[in-house]
Short mmCIF file of C-alpha atoms in Angstrom, two decimals:
data_model
loop_
_atom_site.label_atom_id
_atom_site.label_comp_id
_atom_site.label_asym_id
_atom_site.label_seq_id
_atom_site.Cartn_x
_atom_site.Cartn_y
_atom_site.Cartn_z
CA MET Z 1 -40.68 -3.75 21.72
CA ASN Z 2 -37.09 -3.34 23.49
CA LEU Z 3 -33.76 -4.62 22.55
CA SER Z 4 -34.03 -7.26 25.40
CA ASN Z 5 -36.91 -9.16 23.23
CA LEU Z 6 -35.75 -8.93 20.01
CA GLN Z 7 -35.54 -12.45 18.27
CA PRO Z 8 -34.63 -13.52 14.72
CA ALA Z 9 -37.63 -14.19 12.09
CA ALA Z 10 -38.92 -17.75 12.76
CA GLY Z 11 -37.32 -20.24 10.83
CA SER Z 12 -34.37 -18.02 10.02
CA THR Z 13 -32.20 -19.65 12.20
CA ARG Z 14 -31.41 -23.45 12.70
CA ASN Z 15 -29.26 -25.63 15.34
CA VAL Z 16 -25.55 -26.22 14.60
CA LYS Z 17 -25.25 -29.99 13.99
CA ARG Z 18 -22.17 -30.55 16.76
CA ILE Z 19 -19.79 -33.03 15.76
CA GLY Z 20 -17.60 -35.44 17.99
CA ARG Z 21 -20.63 -36.11 20.64
CA GLY Z 22 -20.82 -39.91 20.31
CA THR Z 23 -22.05 -42.43 17.87
CA GLY Z 24 -26.03 -41.64 18.50
CA SER Z 25 -25.52 -38.10 17.16
CA GLY Z 26 -24.65 -39.62 13.45
CA ARG Z 27 -21.37 -37.40 13.50
CA GLY Z 28 -19.50 -39.09 16.19
CA GLY Z 29 -16.38 -41.73 15.56
CA THR Z 30 -14.22 -39.84 13.30
CA SER Z 31 -15.99 -36.77 13.65
CA THR Z 32 -16.30 -36.30 9.68
CA ARG Z 33 -12.60 -35.90 9.38
CA GLY Z 34 -12.34 -39.50 7.54
CA HIS Z 35 -9.52 -42.08 8.70
CA LYS Z 36 -6.09 -41.53 9.40
CA GLY Z 37 -3.75 -38.75 7.47
CA ALA Z 38 -2.75 -35.65 8.65
CA LYS Z 39 -6.08 -33.91 8.29
CA SER Z 40 -7.56 -36.11 10.94
CA ARG Z 41 -5.28 -34.92 13.65
CA SER Z 42 -5.40 -32.48 16.26
CA GLY Z 43 -3.46 -29.65 15.58
CA TYR Z 44 -3.04 -29.84 11.94
CA SER Z 45 -3.01 -26.64 10.20
CA LYS Z 46 -2.01 -26.48 6.41
CA LYS Z 47 0.75 -24.05 5.50
CA SER Z 48 -0.33 -21.30 2.84
CA GLY Z 49 0.80 -22.19 -0.41
CA PHE Z 50 0.91 -25.95 0.31
CA GLU Z 51 -0.11 -28.09 -3.12
CA GLY Z 52 -0.25 -31.23 -1.41
CA GLY Z 53 3.71 -32.15 -1.74
CA GLN Z 54 3.97 -30.85 -5.70
CA MET Z 55 6.31 -28.17 -5.70
CA PRO Z 56 4.36 -24.92 -4.67
CA LEU Z 57 4.21 -22.22 -7.49
CA GLN Z 58 5.87 -19.82 -5.32
CA ARG Z 59 8.94 -22.13 -5.50
CA ARG Z 60 8.67 -23.16 -8.99
CA VAL Z 61 8.58 -19.64 -10.48
CA PRO Z 62 11.98 -18.25 -11.29
CA LYS Z 63 12.95 -15.05 -9.12
CA PHE Z 64 15.08 -12.36 -10.57
CA GLY Z 65 16.17 -8.61 -9.87
CA PHE Z 66 16.47 -7.05 -6.23
CA LYS Z 67 14.05 -5.11 -4.06
CA ASN Z 68 15.54 -2.39 -1.91
CA ILE Z 69 13.67 -2.00 1.07
CA ASN Z 70 15.07 1.08 1.53
CA ARG Z 71 14.19 2.88 -1.51
CA VAL Z 72 12.79 6.08 -1.07
CA GLU Z 73 10.37 7.04 -3.56
CA TYR Z 74 9.79 10.78 -4.57
CA LYS Z 75 7.01 12.10 -6.62
CA ALA Z 76 8.71 14.30 -9.46
CA VAL Z 77 7.55 18.00 -10.63
CA ASN Z 78 9.19 19.62 -13.13
CA LEU Z 79 10.02 23.49 -13.48
CA ASP Z 80 7.12 23.81 -16.20
CA VAL Z 81 4.57 22.40 -14.35
CA LEU Z 82 5.73 24.94 -11.39
CA ALA Z 83 5.81 27.56 -13.91
CA ALA Z 84 2.22 27.05 -15.42
CA LEU Z 85 1.05 26.75 -11.61
CA THR Z 86 2.71 30.05 -10.65
CA GLU Z 87 1.15 32.48 -13.16
CA ASN Z 88 -1.39 34.13 -10.90
CA GLY Z 89 1.45 35.53 -8.64
CA ILE Z 90 2.43 32.85 -5.67
CA THR Z 91 6.06 32.94 -5.26
CA THR Z 92 6.48 30.48 -2.20
CA LEU Z 93 5.89 26.81 -2.71
CA ASP Z 94 5.62 24.20 -0.14
CA ALA Z 95 4.68 20.91 0.49
CA ALA Z 96 0.94 22.02 1.12
CA PHE Z 97 0.95 23.99 -2.20
CA PHE Z 98 2.10 20.56 -4.01
CA VAL Z 99 -0.97 18.72 -1.94
CA ASN Z 100 -3.68 21.39 -3.06
CA ALA Z 101 -2.69 21.48 -6.32
CA GLY Z 102 -3.04 17.50 -6.89
CA LEU Z 103 0.86 17.04 -7.57
CA ALA Z 104 1.20 14.89 -4.42
CA SER Z 105 -0.14 13.07 -1.49
CA LYS Z 106 0.16 14.49 1.89
CA ASN Z 107 3.03 11.78 2.90
CA ALA Z 108 4.53 11.88 -0.18
CA LYS Z 109 8.41 13.14 -0.58
CA ILE Z 110 8.77 15.84 -3.61
CA LYS Z 111 11.51 16.01 -5.78
CA VAL Z 112 11.71 19.06 -8.45
CA LEU Z 113 13.47 18.36 -11.83
CA GLY Z 114 14.91 20.85 -14.55
CA ARG Z 115 12.36 20.34 -17.24
CA GLY Z 116 11.34 23.34 -18.54
CA GLU Z 117 12.16 26.89 -17.61
CA ILE Z 118 11.04 29.42 -14.82
CA THR Z 119 11.08 33.13 -15.03
CA GLN Z 120 9.77 34.09 -11.78
CA ALA Z 121 11.27 34.32 -8.93
CA LEU Z 122 10.19 31.10 -6.74
CA GLU Z 123 10.96 29.91 -3.06
CA VAL Z 124 10.59 26.40 -3.54
CA HIS Z 125 10.37 23.78 -0.42
CA ALA Z 126 10.79 20.23 -1.46
CA HIS Z 127 12.48 17.28 -0.05
CA ALA Z 128 14.80 17.03 -3.06
CA PHE Z 129 15.77 18.84 -6.03
CA SER Z 130 17.85 17.95 -9.19
CA LYS Z 131 21.06 19.97 -9.94
CA SER Z 132 19.72 21.49 -13.13
CA ALA Z 133 16.56 22.62 -11.12
CA VAL Z 134 18.35 24.41 -8.53
CA GLU Z 135 20.44 26.25 -11.00
CA ALA Z 136 17.16 27.18 -12.64
CA ILE Z 137 15.52 28.36 -9.72
CA GLU Z 138 18.67 30.32 -8.45
CA LYS Z 139 19.09 31.74 -12.00
CA ALA Z 140 15.73 32.61 -11.91
CA GLY Z 141 16.31 34.77 -8.60
CA GLY Z 142 14.75 32.23 -6.51
CA LYS Z 143 15.60 29.85 -3.43
CA ALA Z 144 15.59 26.28 -3.31
CA VAL Z 145 14.91 25.14 0.01
CA THR Z 146 15.42 21.32 1.19
CA LEU Z 147 12.87 20.38 3.56
#
């Protein structure tokens, strides 16, 4: 046996009933499309969300608010979390450290926030910092580096 003589199991396939091939075929005439109307015409395609002329749900439901397409989402990391993670002597925290610690995904932007306290001098690399976080890091003798 080889690939050139493989066949489906007997009885597992059937011939497709071809439409629009004359009245003798049983599917001629209107070719299963019925009489008249948009669906019977060639080139017809129903728009997504079309509800037969009824006002579509998309337009009936009230809309409010504003979605800023330029919004930058940051993954927030607080100082108390950094203090807990750096108890074993780590002094440089960069994007790879946050990913390995499970605090952010590799494409996420990281913002360090000022909740909690740190006593160790840390060099923190992140995309953004709050003012209180920068003050606390520098007060402890560390450095806040923006990526």
